[in-house]
CSV table of C-alpha atoms in Angstrom, one decimal:
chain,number,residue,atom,x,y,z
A,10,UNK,CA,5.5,21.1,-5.2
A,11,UNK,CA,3.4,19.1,-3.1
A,12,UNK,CA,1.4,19.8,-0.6
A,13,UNK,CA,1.4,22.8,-1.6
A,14,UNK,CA,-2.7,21.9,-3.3
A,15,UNK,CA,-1.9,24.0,-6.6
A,16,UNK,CA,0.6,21.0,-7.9
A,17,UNK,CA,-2.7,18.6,-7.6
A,18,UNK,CA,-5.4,21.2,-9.1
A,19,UNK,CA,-3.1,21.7,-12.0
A,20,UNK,CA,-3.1,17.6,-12.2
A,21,UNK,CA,-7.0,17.8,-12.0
A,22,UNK,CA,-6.7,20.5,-14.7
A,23,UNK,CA,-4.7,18.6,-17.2
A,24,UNK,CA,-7.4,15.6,-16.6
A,25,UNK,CA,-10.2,17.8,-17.1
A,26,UNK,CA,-11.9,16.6,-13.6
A,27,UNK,CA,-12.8,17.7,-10.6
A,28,UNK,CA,-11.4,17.2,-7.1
A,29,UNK,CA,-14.4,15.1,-6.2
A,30,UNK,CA,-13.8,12.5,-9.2
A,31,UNK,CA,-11.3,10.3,-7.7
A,32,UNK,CA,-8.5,9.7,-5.5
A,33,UNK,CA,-5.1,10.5,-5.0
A,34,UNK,CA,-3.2,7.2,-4.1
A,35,UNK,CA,0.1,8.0,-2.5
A,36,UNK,CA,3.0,7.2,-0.1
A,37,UNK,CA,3.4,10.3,1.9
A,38,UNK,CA,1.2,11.6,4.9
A,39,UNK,CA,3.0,14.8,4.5
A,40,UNK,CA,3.3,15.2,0.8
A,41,UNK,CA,0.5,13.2,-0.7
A,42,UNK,CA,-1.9,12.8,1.9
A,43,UNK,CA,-2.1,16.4,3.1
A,44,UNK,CA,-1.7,17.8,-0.4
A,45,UNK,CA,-4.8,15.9,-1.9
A,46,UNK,CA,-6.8,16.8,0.7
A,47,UNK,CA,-6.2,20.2,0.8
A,48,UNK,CA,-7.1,20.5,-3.3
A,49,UNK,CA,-10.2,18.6,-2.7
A,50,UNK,CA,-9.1,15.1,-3.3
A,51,UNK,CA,-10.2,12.0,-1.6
A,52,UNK,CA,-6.6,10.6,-0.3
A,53,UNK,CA,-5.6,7.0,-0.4
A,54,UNK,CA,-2.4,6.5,1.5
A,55,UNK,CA,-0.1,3.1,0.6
A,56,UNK,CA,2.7,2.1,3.4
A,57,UNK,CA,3.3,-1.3,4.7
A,58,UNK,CA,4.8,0.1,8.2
A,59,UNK,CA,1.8,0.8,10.4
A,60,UNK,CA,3.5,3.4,11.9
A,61,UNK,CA,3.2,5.5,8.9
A,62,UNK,CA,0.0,4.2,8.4
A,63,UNK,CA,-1.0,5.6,11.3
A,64,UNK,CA,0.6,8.7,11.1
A,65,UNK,CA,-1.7,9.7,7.8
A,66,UNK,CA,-4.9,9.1,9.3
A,67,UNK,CA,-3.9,11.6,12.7
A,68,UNK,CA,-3.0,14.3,10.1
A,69,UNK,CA,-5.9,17.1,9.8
A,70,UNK,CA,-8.6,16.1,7.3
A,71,UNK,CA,-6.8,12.0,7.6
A,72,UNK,CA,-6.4,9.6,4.7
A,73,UNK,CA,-9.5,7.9,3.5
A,74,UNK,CA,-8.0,4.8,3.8
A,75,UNK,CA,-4.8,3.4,4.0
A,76,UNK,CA,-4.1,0.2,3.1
A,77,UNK,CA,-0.5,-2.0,3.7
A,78,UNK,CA,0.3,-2.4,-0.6
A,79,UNK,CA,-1.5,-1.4,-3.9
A,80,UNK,CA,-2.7,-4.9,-4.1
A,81,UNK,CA,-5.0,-3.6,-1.2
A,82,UNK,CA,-6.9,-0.7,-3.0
A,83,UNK,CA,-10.1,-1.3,-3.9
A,84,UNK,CA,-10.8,-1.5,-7.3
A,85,UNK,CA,-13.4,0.8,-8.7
A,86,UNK,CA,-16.2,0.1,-11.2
């Protein structure tokens, strides 16, 4: 379960891609944030309170970016 990093390689796994191939968008500094990192992930963290928002870039490794709602994520080519 995350963040324990196995739950996203076996993700990466059943995609057939490797950690440096995307993101992982997610709502959780502890779950999702720390997890993706620590499989090799780039992590995108989504929370409107900027408390929270906060909070995911001060963990170890931080989110990539966090951004306020999905609408907010940059869209990739």
């Amino acid at each position: 379960m995350k963040p324990d990093p196995l739950a996203f390689r076996v993700m990466l796994d059943a995609l057939g891609l490797p950690a440096g191939a995307g993101a992982y968008v997610g709502d959780s500094p502890e779950h999702d944030v720390r997890g993706a990192i620590a499989a090799g992930l780039s992590a995108w963290h989504v929370h409107a309170h900027p408390r929270v928002r906060a909070r995911a870039l001060a963990l170890a490794g931080g989110a990539a970016l966090s951004v306020a709602a999905l609408a907010d994520l940059p869209r990739l080519s």
